[in-house]
mmCIF file of C-alpha atoms in Angstrom:
data_model
loop_
_atom_site.group_PDB
_atom_site.id
_atom_site.type_symbol
_atom_site.label_atom_id
_atom_site.label_comp_id
_atom_site.label_asym_id
_atom_site.label_seq_id
_atom_site.Cartn_x
_atom_site.Cartn_y
_atom_site.Cartn_z
ATOM 1 C CA MET A 1434 41.295 -76.079 -32.615
ATOM 2 C CA TYR A 1435 44.233 -77.377 -30.550
ATOM 3 C CA SER A 1436 46.682 -79.666 -30.665
ATOM 4 C CA THR A 1437 45.808 -83.554 -29.616
ATOM 5 C CA VAL A 1438 48.980 -83.469 -27.293
ATOM 6 C CA MET A 1439 47.275 -80.942 -24.959
ATOM 7 C CA SER A 1440 45.433 -82.333 -22.254
ATOM 8 C CA THR A 1441 41.906 -81.549 -22.182
ATOM 9 C CA SER A 1442 42.070 -79.190 -19.185
ATOM 10 C CA GLU A 1443 44.726 -77.349 -21.160
ATOM 11 C CA ARG A 1444 42.249 -77.263 -23.848
ATOM 12 C CA LEU A 1445 39.714 -75.930 -21.650
ATOM 13 C CA ILE A 1446 41.869 -73.239 -20.138
ATOM 14 C CA GLU A 1447 43.279 -72.164 -23.300
ATOM 15 C CA ALA A 1448 39.731 -72.186 -25.149
ATOM 16 C CA THR A 1449 38.276 -70.411 -22.129
ATOM 17 C CA ARG A 1450 41.361 -67.621 -22.473
ATOM 18 C CA GLU A 1451 40.466 -66.904 -26.160
ATOM 19 C CA LEU A 1452 36.932 -66.484 -25.472
ATOM 20 C CA LEU A 1453 37.305 -64.242 -22.463
ATOM 21 C CA TRP A 1454 39.686 -62.468 -24.582
ATOM 22 C CA GLU A 1455 37.314 -62.312 -27.629
ATOM 23 C CA ARG A 1456 33.966 -61.965 -26.148
ATOM 24 C CA GLY A 1457 34.354 -61.415 -22.637
ATOM 25 C CA TYR A 1458 33.194 -63.277 -19.386
ATOM 26 C CA VAL A 1459 29.564 -62.538 -19.912
ATOM 27 C CA GLY A 1460 29.569 -63.655 -23.563
ATOM 28 C CA THR A 1461 31.167 -67.018 -22.960
ATOM 29 C CA SER A 1462 29.345 -70.061 -22.473
ATOM 30 C CA PRO A 1463 30.053 -73.443 -21.039
ATOM 31 C CA LYS A 1464 28.768 -74.705 -24.279
ATOM 32 C CA ALA A 1465 31.253 -72.432 -26.420
ATOM 33 C CA ILE A 1466 34.184 -73.546 -24.497
ATOM 34 C CA GLN A 1467 33.390 -77.094 -24.698
ATOM 35 C CA GLN A 1468 33.087 -76.590 -28.601
ATOM 36 C CA GLN A 1469 36.308 -74.445 -28.884
ATOM 37 C CA ALA A 1470 38.170 -76.800 -26.773
ATOM 38 C CA GLY A 1471 36.721 -80.231 -28.369
ATOM 39 C CA ALA A 1472 35.470 -81.394 -24.931
ATOM 40 C CA GLY A 1473 32.387 -82.826 -23.597
ATOM 41 C CA GLN A 1474 30.242 -81.071 -20.928
ATOM 42 C CA GLY A 1475 31.232 -84.117 -18.491
ATOM 43 C CA SER A 1476 34.888 -83.687 -19.190
ATOM 44 C CA MET A 1477 34.717 -80.123 -18.563
ATOM 45 C CA TYR A 1478 33.014 -80.633 -15.391
ATOM 46 C CA HIS A 1479 35.333 -83.477 -14.228
ATOM 47 C CA HIS A 1480 38.431 -80.968 -14.588
ATOM 48 C CA PHE A 1481 36.535 -77.580 -13.502
ATOM 49 C CA ALA A 1482 33.786 -76.941 -10.995
ATOM 50 C CA GLY A 1483 32.113 -74.613 -13.365
ATOM 51 C CA LYS A 1484 32.797 -71.489 -15.343
ATOM 52 C CA PRO A 1485 33.981 -69.278 -12.773
ATOM 53 C CA ASP A 1486 36.610 -72.173 -11.734
ATOM 54 C CA LEU A 1487 37.745 -72.792 -15.393
ATOM 55 C CA ALA A 1488 37.932 -68.686 -15.930
ATOM 56 C CA LEU A 1489 39.719 -68.128 -12.754
ATOM 57 C CA ALA A 1490 42.503 -70.699 -14.297
ATOM 58 C CA ALA A 1491 42.241 -68.975 -17.598
ATOM 59 C CA ILE A 1492 42.440 -65.373 -16.064
ATOM 60 C CA ARG A 1493 45.688 -66.338 -14.007
ATOM 61 C CA ARG A 1494 47.641 -67.821 -16.761
ATOM 62 C CA THR A 1495 46.851 -64.817 -19.179
ATOM 63 C CA THR A 1496 47.814 -62.151 -16.347
ATOM 64 C CA GLU A 1497 51.227 -64.779 -15.461
ATOM 65 C CA GLU A 1498 52.094 -64.052 -19.297
ATOM 66 C CA MET A 1499 51.122 -60.411 -19.050
ATOM 67 C CA ARG A 1500 53.629 -59.679 -16.351
ATOM 68 C CA ALA A 1501 56.387 -61.612 -17.946
ATOM 69 C CA ALA A 1502 56.159 -59.681 -21.184
ATOM 70 C CA ALA A 1503 56.021 -56.450 -19.386
ATOM 71 C CA GLU A 1504 59.049 -57.562 -17.064
ATOM 72 C CA ALA A 1505 60.837 -58.534 -20.175
ATOM 73 C CA THR A 1506 60.520 -54.811 -21.718
ATOM 74 C CA PHE A 1507 61.892 -53.291 -18.367
ATOM 75 C CA ALA A 1508 65.333 -55.040 -19.162
ATOM 76 C CA ASP A 1509 65.397 -53.088 -22.449
ATOM 77 C CA GLY A 1510 67.257 -50.145 -21.940
ATOM 78 C CA ARG A 1511 69.493 -48.298 -19.526
ATOM 79 C CA THR A 1512 67.190 -44.795 -18.612
ATOM 80 C CA ALA A 1513 64.147 -44.865 -17.091
ATOM 81 C CA HIS A 1514 62.743 -43.077 -20.172
ATOM 82 C CA GLU A 1515 64.241 -45.891 -22.565
ATOM 83 C CA ARG A 1516 62.594 -48.875 -20.071
ATOM 84 C CA ILE A 1517 59.140 -47.023 -20.103
ATOM 85 C CA SER A 1518 59.451 -46.590 -23.873
ATOM 86 C CA ALA A 1519 60.374 -49.915 -24.471
ATOM 87 C CA TYR A 1520 57.297 -51.071 -22.397
ATOM 88 C CA LEU A 1521 55.195 -48.607 -24.263
ATOM 89 C CA LEU A 1522 56.222 -49.365 -27.623
ATOM 90 C CA ARG A 1523 56.436 -53.263 -27.361
ATOM 91 C CA GLU A 1524 54.598 -55.151 -29.989
ATOM 92 C CA ARG A 1525 51.143 -55.547 -29.538
ATOM 93 C CA ASP A 1526 47.948 -57.064 -30.875
ATOM 94 C CA VAL A 1527 46.421 -53.352 -30.500
ATOM 95 C CA LEU A 1528 43.096 -54.190 -32.454
ATOM 96 C CA ARG A 1529 42.376 -57.286 -30.079
ATOM 97 C CA GLY A 1530 42.801 -55.420 -27.194
ATOM 98 C CA CYS A 1531 44.298 -56.144 -23.891
ATOM 99 C CA PRO A 1532 43.119 -59.716 -22.401
ATOM 100 C CA VAL A 1533 43.572 -58.496 -18.750
ATOM 101 C CA GLY A 1534 42.291 -54.883 -19.138
ATOM 102 C CA ARG A 1535 38.824 -55.937 -21.198
ATOM 103 C CA LEU A 1536 37.982 -57.765 -18.085
ATOM 104 C CA THR A 1537 37.534 -54.948 -16.129
ATOM 105 C CA MET A 1538 34.223 -54.030 -18.681
ATOM 106 C CA ASP A 1539 32.618 -57.428 -17.387
ATOM 107 C CA PRO A 1540 30.178 -57.047 -14.963
ATOM 108 C CA GLU A 1541 30.224 -60.522 -13.677
ATOM 109 C CA ILE A 1542 34.059 -60.148 -13.336
ATOM 110 C CA ILE A 1543 33.817 -57.158 -11.113
ATOM 111 C CA ALA A 1544 31.134 -58.669 -9.120
ATOM 112 C CA SER A 1545 33.196 -61.487 -8.147
ATOM 113 C CA ALA A 1546 35.891 -60.542 -5.678
ATOM 114 C CA GLU A 1547 38.001 -64.005 -6.597
ATOM 115 C CA LEU A 1548 37.750 -63.375 -10.612
ATOM 116 C CA ARG A 1549 38.797 -59.442 -9.826
ATOM 117 C CA ALA A 1550 41.605 -60.355 -7.551
ATOM 118 C CA PRO A 1551 44.076 -61.412 -10.267
ATOM 119 C CA VAL A 1552 43.015 -58.545 -12.570
ATOM 120 C CA ASP A 1553 43.449 -55.810 -9.676
ATOM 121 C CA GLU A 1554 46.856 -57.769 -8.641
ATOM 122 C CA THR A 1555 48.469 -57.699 -12.197
ATOM 123 C CA LEU A 1556 47.495 -53.839 -12.798
ATOM 124 C CA ASP A 1557 48.677 -53.049 -9.448
ATOM 125 C CA TRP A 1558 52.022 -54.574 -9.822
ATOM 126 C CA LEU A 1559 52.578 -52.939 -13.136
ATOM 127 C CA ARG A 1560 52.048 -49.694 -11.789
ATOM 128 C CA HIS A 1561 54.250 -50.495 -8.770
ATOM 129 C CA ARG A 1562 56.776 -51.498 -11.046
ATOM 130 C CA LEU A 1563 56.501 -48.547 -13.285
ATOM 131 C CA ALA A 1564 56.595 -46.383 -10.103
ATOM 132 C CA GLY A 1565 59.780 -47.598 -9.269
ATOM 133 C CA ILE A 1566 61.297 -47.123 -12.588
ATOM 134 C CA VAL A 1567 60.275 -43.554 -12.500
ATOM 135 C CA GLN A 1568 61.558 -42.900 -8.961
ATOM 136 C CA GLU A 1569 64.820 -44.076 -10.415
ATOM 137 C CA GLY A 1570 64.832 -41.690 -13.320
ATOM 138 C CA LEU A 1571 63.984 -39.209 -10.808
ATOM 139 C CA ASP A 1572 66.949 -40.104 -8.670
ATOM 140 C CA GLN A 1573 69.289 -39.747 -11.715
ATOM 141 C CA GLY A 1574 67.718 -36.324 -12.576
ATOM 142 C CA GLU A 1575 66.004 -37.711 -15.858
ATOM 143 C CA PHE A 1576 62.464 -36.144 -14.856
ATOM 144 C CA ALA A 1577 61.449 -32.697 -13.728
ATOM 145 C CA PRO A 1578 61.462 -32.861 -9.836
ATOM 146 C CA SER A 1579 57.714 -32.130 -9.573
ATOM 147 C CA VAL A 1580 56.987 -35.742 -11.063
ATOM 148 C CA VAL A 1581 55.196 -38.111 -8.666
ATOM 149 C CA PRO A 1582 56.253 -41.664 -9.715
ATOM 150 C CA ASP A 1583 52.678 -43.141 -8.937
ATOM 151 C CA GLU A 1584 50.863 -40.849 -11.010
ATOM 152 C CA ILE A 1585 53.170 -41.121 -14.132
ATOM 153 C CA ALA A 1586 52.890 -45.047 -13.809
ATOM 154 C CA ALA A 1587 49.181 -44.678 -13.432
ATOM 155 C CA ALA A 1588 49.143 -42.235 -16.777
ATOM 156 C CA VAL A 1589 51.603 -44.916 -18.373
ATOM 157 C CA VAL A 1590 49.536 -47.842 -17.818
ATOM 158 C CA ALA A 1591 46.117 -45.824 -18.528
ATOM 159 C CA THR A 1592 47.663 -44.482 -21.784
ATOM 160 C CA VAL A 1593 47.906 -48.186 -22.638
ATOM 161 C CA GLN A 1594 44.573 -49.337 -21.666
ATOM 162 C CA GLY A 1595 43.061 -46.711 -22.952
ATOM 163 C CA GLY A 1596 44.771 -46.741 -26.504
ATOM 164 C CA TYR A 1597 43.143 -50.045 -27.034
ATOM 165 C CA VAL A 1598 40.071 -48.282 -26.707
ATOM 166 C CA LEU A 1599 41.147 -45.814 -29.362
ATOM 167 C CA ALA A 1600 42.462 -48.434 -31.587
ATOM 168 C CA ARG A 1601 39.425 -50.588 -31.518
ATOM 169 C CA ALA A 1602 36.991 -47.569 -31.856
ATOM 170 C CA SER A 1603 38.749 -46.768 -35.497
ATOM 171 C CA GLY A 1604 39.577 -49.652 -36.595
ATOM 172 C CA SER A 1605 43.386 -48.896 -36.888
ATOM 173 C CA PRO A 1606 46.438 -49.146 -34.435
ATOM 174 C CA ASP A 1607 47.109 -45.495 -35.446
ATOM 175 C CA ALA A 1608 45.418 -44.334 -32.479
ATOM 176 C CA PHE A 1609 47.146 -46.435 -29.977
ATOM 177 C CA ASP A 1610 50.484 -45.224 -31.241
ATOM 178 C CA ALA A 1611 49.681 -41.547 -31.445
ATOM 179 C CA GLY A 1612 48.603 -41.648 -27.853
ATOM 180 C CA VAL A 1613 51.807 -43.334 -26.859
ATOM 181 C CA ARG A 1614 54.139 -40.923 -28.734
ATOM 182 C CA GLY A 1615 52.394 -38.082 -27.211
ATOM 183 C CA LEU A 1616 53.169 -39.296 -23.763
ATOM 184 C CA LEU A 1617 56.563 -40.448 -24.182
ATOM 185 C CA SER A 1618 57.107 -36.711 -25.840
ATOM 186 C CA LEU A 1619 55.698 -35.407 -22.517
ATOM 187 C CA LEU A 1620 58.280 -37.702 -20.197
ATOM 188 C CA ALA A 1621 61.113 -36.934 -22.582
ATOM 189 C CA PRO A 1622 63.966 -35.188 -20.752
ATOM 190 C CA PRO A 1623 64.040 -31.581 -21.248
ATOM 191 C CA PRO A 1624 66.850 -30.625 -23.811
ATOM 192 C CA ASN A 1625 68.687 -28.252 -20.945
ATOM 193 C CA SER A 1626 68.925 -31.201 -18.731
ATOM 194 C CA HIS A 1627 72.326 -32.750 -20.438
ATOM 195 C CA MET P 1351 11.803 -48.299 -13.922
ATOM 196 C CA TYR P 1352 10.812 -45.353 -15.788
ATOM 197 C CA SER P 1353 8.244 -42.820 -15.456
ATOM 198 C CA THR P 1354 4.758 -43.636 -17.051
ATOM 199 C CA VAL P 1355 5.130 -40.033 -18.847
ATOM 200 C CA MET P 1356 7.871 -41.577 -20.999
ATOM 201 C CA SER P 1357 6.446 -43.115 -24.095
ATOM 202 C CA THR P 1358 7.341 -46.771 -24.778
ATOM 203 C CA SER P 1359 10.109 -46.359 -27.163
ATOM 204 C CA GLU P 1360 11.489 -43.874 -25.105
ATOM 205 C CA ARG P 1361 11.552 -46.120 -22.337
ATOM 206 C CA LEU P 1362 13.268 -48.818 -24.608
ATOM 207 C CA ILE P 1363 15.981 -46.465 -25.353
ATOM 208 C CA GLU P 1364 16.680 -45.746 -22.092
ATOM 209 C CA ALA P 1365 16.545 -49.226 -21.009
ATOM 210 C CA THR P 1366 18.978 -50.069 -23.686
ATOM 211 C CA ARG P 1367 21.276 -47.351 -22.504
ATOM 212 C CA GLU P 1368 21.424 -48.564 -19.296
ATOM 213 C CA LEU P 1369 22.122 -52.172 -20.099
ATOM 214 C CA LEU P 1370 24.503 -51.372 -22.747
ATOM 215 C CA TRP P 1371 26.609 -49.101 -20.083
ATOM 216 C CA GLU P 1372 26.241 -51.865 -17.336
ATOM 217 C CA ARG P 1373 26.491 -55.313 -19.373
ATOM 218 C CA GLY P 1374 27.460 -54.361 -23.096
ATOM 219 C CA TYR P 1375 25.846 -55.517 -26.339
ATOM 220 C CA VAL P 1376 26.552 -59.220 -26.230
ATOM 221 C CA GLY P 1377 25.499 -59.316 -22.679
ATOM 222 C CA THR P 1378 22.141 -57.623 -23.133
ATOM 223 C CA SER P 1379 19.251 -59.667 -24.448
ATOM 224 C CA PRO P 1380 15.936 -58.394 -26.150
ATOM 225 C CA LYS P 1381 14.281 -60.064 -23.393
ATOM 226 C CA ALA P 1382 16.175 -57.921 -20.552
ATOM 227 C CA ILE P 1383 15.657 -54.764 -22.563
ATOM 228 C CA GLN P 1384 11.886 -55.334 -22.371
ATOM 229 C CA GLN P 1385 12.059 -56.014 -18.923
ATOM 230 C CA GLN P 1386 13.777 -53.486 -17.823
ATOM 231 C CA ALA P 1387 11.538 -51.134 -20.162
ATOM 232 C CA GLY P 1388 8.521 -52.667 -19.060
ATOM 233 C CA ALA P 1389 7.478 -53.232 -22.574
ATOM 234 C CA GLY P 1390 6.203 -56.309 -24.209
ATOM 235 C CA GLN P 1391 7.740 -58.103 -27.047
ATOM 236 C CA GLY P 1392 5.325 -56.846 -29.664
ATOM 237 C CA SER P 1393 5.650 -53.015 -28.256
ATOM 238 C CA MET P 1394 9.335 -53.562 -28.936
ATOM 239 C CA TYR P 1395 9.397 -54.817 -32.362
ATOM 240 C CA HIS P 1396 6.329 -52.264 -33.438
ATOM 241 C CA HIS P 1397 8.925 -49.648 -32.647
ATOM 242 C CA PHE P 1398 12.664 -50.904 -33.735
ATOM 243 C CA ALA P 1399 13.225 -53.570 -36.181
ATOM 244 C CA GLY P 1400 15.439 -55.403 -33.505
ATOM 245 C CA LYS P 1401 18.096 -55.089 -31.185
ATOM 246 C CA PRO P 1402 20.769 -53.521 -33.443
ATOM 247 C CA ASP P 1403 18.539 -50.855 -34.362
ATOM 248 C CA LEU P 1404 17.454 -50.011 -30.646
ATOM 249 C CA ALA P 1405 21.198 -49.996 -29.921
ATOM 250 C CA LEU P 1406 21.933 -47.445 -32.347
ATOM 251 C CA ALA P 1407 19.427 -45.176 -31.215
ATOM 252 C CA ALA P 1408 20.623 -46.055 -27.562
ATOM 253 C CA ILE P 1409 24.441 -45.186 -28.862
ATOM 254 C CA ARG P 1410 23.402 -42.265 -30.750
ATOM 255 C CA ARG P 1411 21.799 -40.681 -27.918
ATOM 256 C CA THR P 1412 24.710 -41.724 -25.202
ATOM 257 C CA THR P 1413 27.215 -40.195 -27.657
ATOM 258 C CA GLU P 1414 25.733 -36.921 -27.814
ATOM 259 C CA GLU P 1415 25.477 -36.728 -24.294
ATOM 260 C CA MET P 1416 29.192 -37.641 -24.085
ATOM 261 C CA ARG P 1417 30.138 -34.683 -26.852
ATOM 262 C CA ALA P 1418 27.705 -32.062 -24.721
ATOM 263 C CA ALA P 1419 29.410 -32.769 -21.680
ATOM 264 C CA ALA P 1420 32.857 -32.590 -22.954
ATOM 265 C CA GLU P 1421 32.139 -29.458 -24.869
ATOM 266 C CA ALA P 1422 30.763 -27.842 -21.654
ATOM 267 C CA THR P 1423 34.008 -28.632 -19.770
ATOM 268 C CA PHE P 1424 36.281 -26.766 -22.740
ATOM 269 C CA ALA P 1425 34.643 -23.573 -21.893
ATOM 270 C CA ASP P 1426 35.917 -23.753 -18.339
ATOM 271 C CA GLY P 1427 39.185 -21.957 -18.597
ATOM 272 C CA ARG P 1428 41.095 -19.418 -20.382
ATOM 273 C CA THR P 1429 44.044 -21.438 -21.368
ATOM 274 C CA ALA P 1430 44.650 -24.350 -22.858
ATOM 275 C CA HIS P 1431 45.858 -26.152 -19.837
ATOM 276 C CA GLU P 1432 42.999 -25.120 -18.077
ATOM 277 C CA ARG P 1433 40.494 -26.230 -20.409
ATOM 278 C CA ILE P 1434 42.101 -29.681 -20.453
ATOM 279 C CA SER P 1435 42.160 -29.802 -17.037
ATOM 280 C CA ALA P 1436 38.681 -29.061 -16.682
ATOM 281 C CA TYR P 1437 38.102 -31.897 -19.452
ATOM 282 C CA LEU P 1438 40.279 -34.326 -17.519
ATOM 283 C CA LEU P 1439 38.612 -33.193 -14.006
ATOM 284 C CA ARG P 1440 34.997 -33.167 -14.728
ATOM 285 C CA GLU P 1441 33.053 -35.155 -12.425
ATOM 286 C CA ARG P 1442 32.521 -38.724 -13.926
ATOM 287 C CA ASP P 1443 30.912 -41.856 -12.407
ATOM 288 C CA VAL P 1444 34.335 -43.378 -12.690
ATOM 289 C CA LEU P 1445 33.783 -47.144 -11.375
ATOM 290 C CA ARG P 1446 30.853 -47.340 -13.930
ATOM 291 C CA GLY P 1447 33.241 -46.969 -16.832
ATOM 292 C CA CYS P 1448 32.674 -44.951 -20.095
ATOM 293 C CA PRO P 1449 29.223 -45.723 -21.526
ATOM 294 C CA VAL P 1450 30.851 -45.114 -25.143
ATOM 295 C CA GLY P 1451 34.304 -46.394 -24.595
ATOM 296 C CA ARG P 1452 33.185 -49.523 -23.221
ATOM 297 C CA LEU P 1453 31.303 -50.393 -26.504
ATOM 298 C CA THR P 1454 34.905 -50.819 -27.951
ATOM 299 C CA MET P 1455 35.393 -53.960 -26.034
ATOM 300 C CA ASP P 1456 31.983 -55.609 -27.368
ATOM 301 C CA PRO P 1457 32.829 -58.053 -30.474
ATOM 302 C CA GLU P 1458 29.513 -57.670 -32.110
ATOM 303 C CA ILE P 1459 29.834 -53.605 -32.007
ATOM 304 C CA ILE P 1460 33.132 -53.806 -33.517
ATOM 305 C CA ALA P 1461 32.147 -56.342 -36.194
ATOM 306 C CA SER P 1462 29.081 -54.013 -37.307
ATOM 307 C CA ALA P 1463 30.189 -50.835 -39.454
ATOM 308 C CA GLU P 1464 26.681 -49.476 -38.555
ATOM 309 C CA LEU P 1465 27.008 -49.832 -34.692
ATOM 310 C CA ARG P 1466 30.763 -48.974 -34.070
ATOM 311 C CA ALA P 1467 30.333 -45.547 -36.271
ATOM 312 C CA PRO P 1468 29.224 -43.516 -33.528
ATOM 313 C CA VAL P 1469 31.368 -44.132 -31.178
ATOM 314 C CA ASP P 1470 34.109 -44.147 -33.633
ATOM 315 C CA GLU P 1471 32.834 -40.635 -34.844
ATOM 316 C CA THR P 1472 32.520 -39.483 -31.122
ATOM 317 C CA LEU P 1473 35.962 -40.349 -29.914
ATOM 318 C CA ASP P 1474 37.535 -38.903 -33.377
ATOM 319 C CA TRP P 1475 35.593 -35.891 -32.490
ATOM 320 C CA LEU P 1476 37.012 -35.575 -29.050
ATOM 321 C CA ARG P 1477 40.341 -36.156 -30.196
ATOM 322 C CA HIS P 1478 40.234 -33.378 -33.000
ATOM 323 C CA ARG P 1479 39.010 -31.170 -30.486
ATOM 324 C CA LEU P 1480 41.425 -31.672 -27.993
ATOM 325 C CA ALA P 1481 44.091 -31.215 -30.694
ATOM 326 C CA GLY P 1482 42.568 -27.927 -31.599
ATOM 327 C CA ILE P 1483 43.117 -26.740 -28.050
ATOM 328 C CA VAL P 1484 46.411 -28.189 -27.779
ATOM 329 C CA GLN P 1485 47.494 -26.005 -31.213
ATOM 330 C CA GLU P 1486 46.029 -22.600 -29.313
ATOM 331 C CA GLY P 1487 47.979 -23.247 -26.265
ATOM 332 C CA LEU P 1488 51.147 -24.043 -28.640
ATOM 333 C CA ASP P 1489 50.460 -21.016 -30.460
ATOM 334 C CA GLN P 1490 50.081 -19.076 -27.084
ATOM 335 C CA GLY P 1491 53.884 -20.674 -26.000
ATOM 336 C CA GLU P 1492 51.852 -22.816 -23.311
ATOM 337 C CA PHE P 1493 53.643 -25.876 -24.199
ATOM 338 C CA ALA P 1494 57.144 -27.251 -25.212
ATOM 339 C CA PRO P 1495 57.669 -26.649 -29.330
ATOM 340 C CA SER P 1496 57.995 -30.126 -29.819
ATOM 341 C CA VAL P 1497 54.591 -31.263 -28.695
ATOM 342 C CA VAL P 1498 52.253 -32.697 -31.324
ATOM 343 C CA PRO P 1499 48.795 -31.888 -30.886
ATOM 344 C CA ASP P 1500 47.127 -35.053 -32.452
ATOM 345 C CA GLU P 1501 49.602 -37.255 -30.057
ATOM 346 C CA ILE P 1502 48.845 -35.399 -26.875
ATOM 347 C CA ALA P 1503 44.981 -35.322 -27.819
ATOM 348 C CA ALA P 1504 45.296 -38.853 -28.248
ATOM 349 C CA ALA P 1505 46.957 -39.317 -24.901
ATOM 350 C CA VAL P 1506 44.499 -37.226 -23.036
ATOM 351 C CA VAL P 1507 41.559 -39.174 -24.350
ATOM 352 C CA ALA P 1508 43.347 -42.729 -24.229
ATOM 353 C CA THR P 1509 44.174 -41.732 -20.043
ATOM 354 C CA VAL P 1510 40.429 -41.012 -19.369
ATOM 355 C CA GLN P 1511 39.608 -44.256 -21.355
ATOM 356 C CA GLY P 1512 42.395 -46.408 -19.710
ATOM 357 C CA GLY P 1513 41.730 -44.731 -16.074
ATOM 358 C CA TYR P 1514 38.360 -46.214 -16.084
ATOM 359 C CA VAL P 1515 39.958 -49.676 -16.301
ATOM 360 C CA LEU P 1516 42.499 -49.085 -13.730
ATOM 361 C CA ALA P 1517 39.652 -47.821 -11.143
ATOM 362 C CA ARG P 1518 37.053 -50.575 -12.070
ATOM 363 C CA ALA P 1519 39.985 -53.200 -11.373
ATOM 364 C CA SER P 1520 41.010 -51.831 -7.944
ATOM 365 C CA GLY P 1521 37.453 -50.846 -7.257
ATOM 366 C CA SER P 1522 38.425 -47.345 -6.558
ATOM 367 C CA PRO P 1523 38.774 -43.994 -8.383
ATOM 368 C CA ASP P 1524 41.847 -43.264 -6.954
ATOM 369 C CA ALA P 1525 43.648 -44.788 -9.997
ATOM 370 C CA PHE P 1526 41.989 -42.826 -12.112
ATOM 371 C CA ASP P 1527 42.585 -39.752 -10.214
ATOM 372 C CA ALA P 1528 46.279 -40.833 -10.214
ATOM 373 C CA GLY P 1529 46.696 -40.867 -13.980
ATOM 374 C CA VAL P 1530 44.728 -37.726 -14.746
ATOM 375 C CA ARG P 1531 47.106 -35.968 -12.196
ATOM 376 C CA GLY P 1532 50.169 -37.559 -13.754
ATOM 377 C CA LEU P 1533 49.217 -36.283 -17.430
ATOM 378 C CA LEU P 1534 48.361 -33.039 -16.097
ATOM 379 C CA SER P 1535 51.701 -32.759 -14.374
ATOM 380 C CA LEU P 1536 53.745 -33.235 -17.553
ATOM 381 C CA LEU P 1537 51.274 -30.871 -19.486
ATOM 382 C CA ALA P 1538 51.835 -28.400 -17.133
ATOM 383 C CA PRO P 1539 53.704 -25.262 -18.428
ATOM 384 C CA PRO P 1540 57.348 -25.525 -17.641
ATOM 385 C CA PRO P 1541 58.113 -22.905 -14.397
ATOM 386 C CA ASN P 1542 60.478 -20.809 -16.812
ATOM 387 C CA SER P 1543 57.747 -19.763 -19.392
ATOM 388 C CA HIS P 1544 56.220 -17.017 -17.022
#
């Protein structure tokens, strides 16, 4: 599956990331990880204490990538609405779902403070980052004064996460796109503000 | 686990519903269903052809309940905004997640046209029902004329589904509530419309 240039521990982490995204933590066996990584059982336990340890390394890398991808979109645009639009409209593999958000449906991730922590921290970081942008937009008169930044930020992240649910249920990204457009239309500055 | 008054097939369906909600399809073994239902293997295969057949019965019952619960909230309120508020604010076991939406993260549900159908049909029904309510609100001048009913409906359902993700990540229903309040504040009729 992976380049022979990659070290065994790298291949194990990448295989775990793929399997967590596709099948979740409960649905991912150490055996499946070893097969996908082309690594033996001894090799896996040489590099990692076990499935939770390996999953933690995989989740950390996935959350770092998600932060970087989100941060990149926040640079696209001058106004708060443009930056939130860039975040909402960035290209996504919608039918695969969110590799971070899907972990919240995994009972063993949620039951483990250690495995849940990077998921929680990342979604929390995203909400705070978005709330800061909404606050800037409020300060510039872009939004109605009744808008509460933390609440709008939560609605933005929820629309993306729930958009994946709608898309996967229907087998089409259209429902994701519709939800995003709906939220953006509500966030649009009122016509009389210009 | 269940009342002895319930028939074996009823106990099997209820056990499957609980396990699908808690652990998902991939994480639910026939053995676990039998244990939770207090039924033997022979009994399970007497009543159902196998795990997919039993899961389909369980999913159908769960989606019927979800429709009835949503329909009940649509009767609460006179204006479109009040009815959408009632839907968004209805009491939910937020930290357990949505028993229907969580199925979309299950690769074996998504890969099966038969198991995905009731999930897709239910979320689709919900979106159409909400879009009709938004259209009524538009007709009554409740919303800005730029509002597109299908898009707002998708945003409403996505906010709920994504709200579960945020709540489960943080271990608190606060993030769900914040997202819902954010969306409702954006949907609120403009102050000059009265």
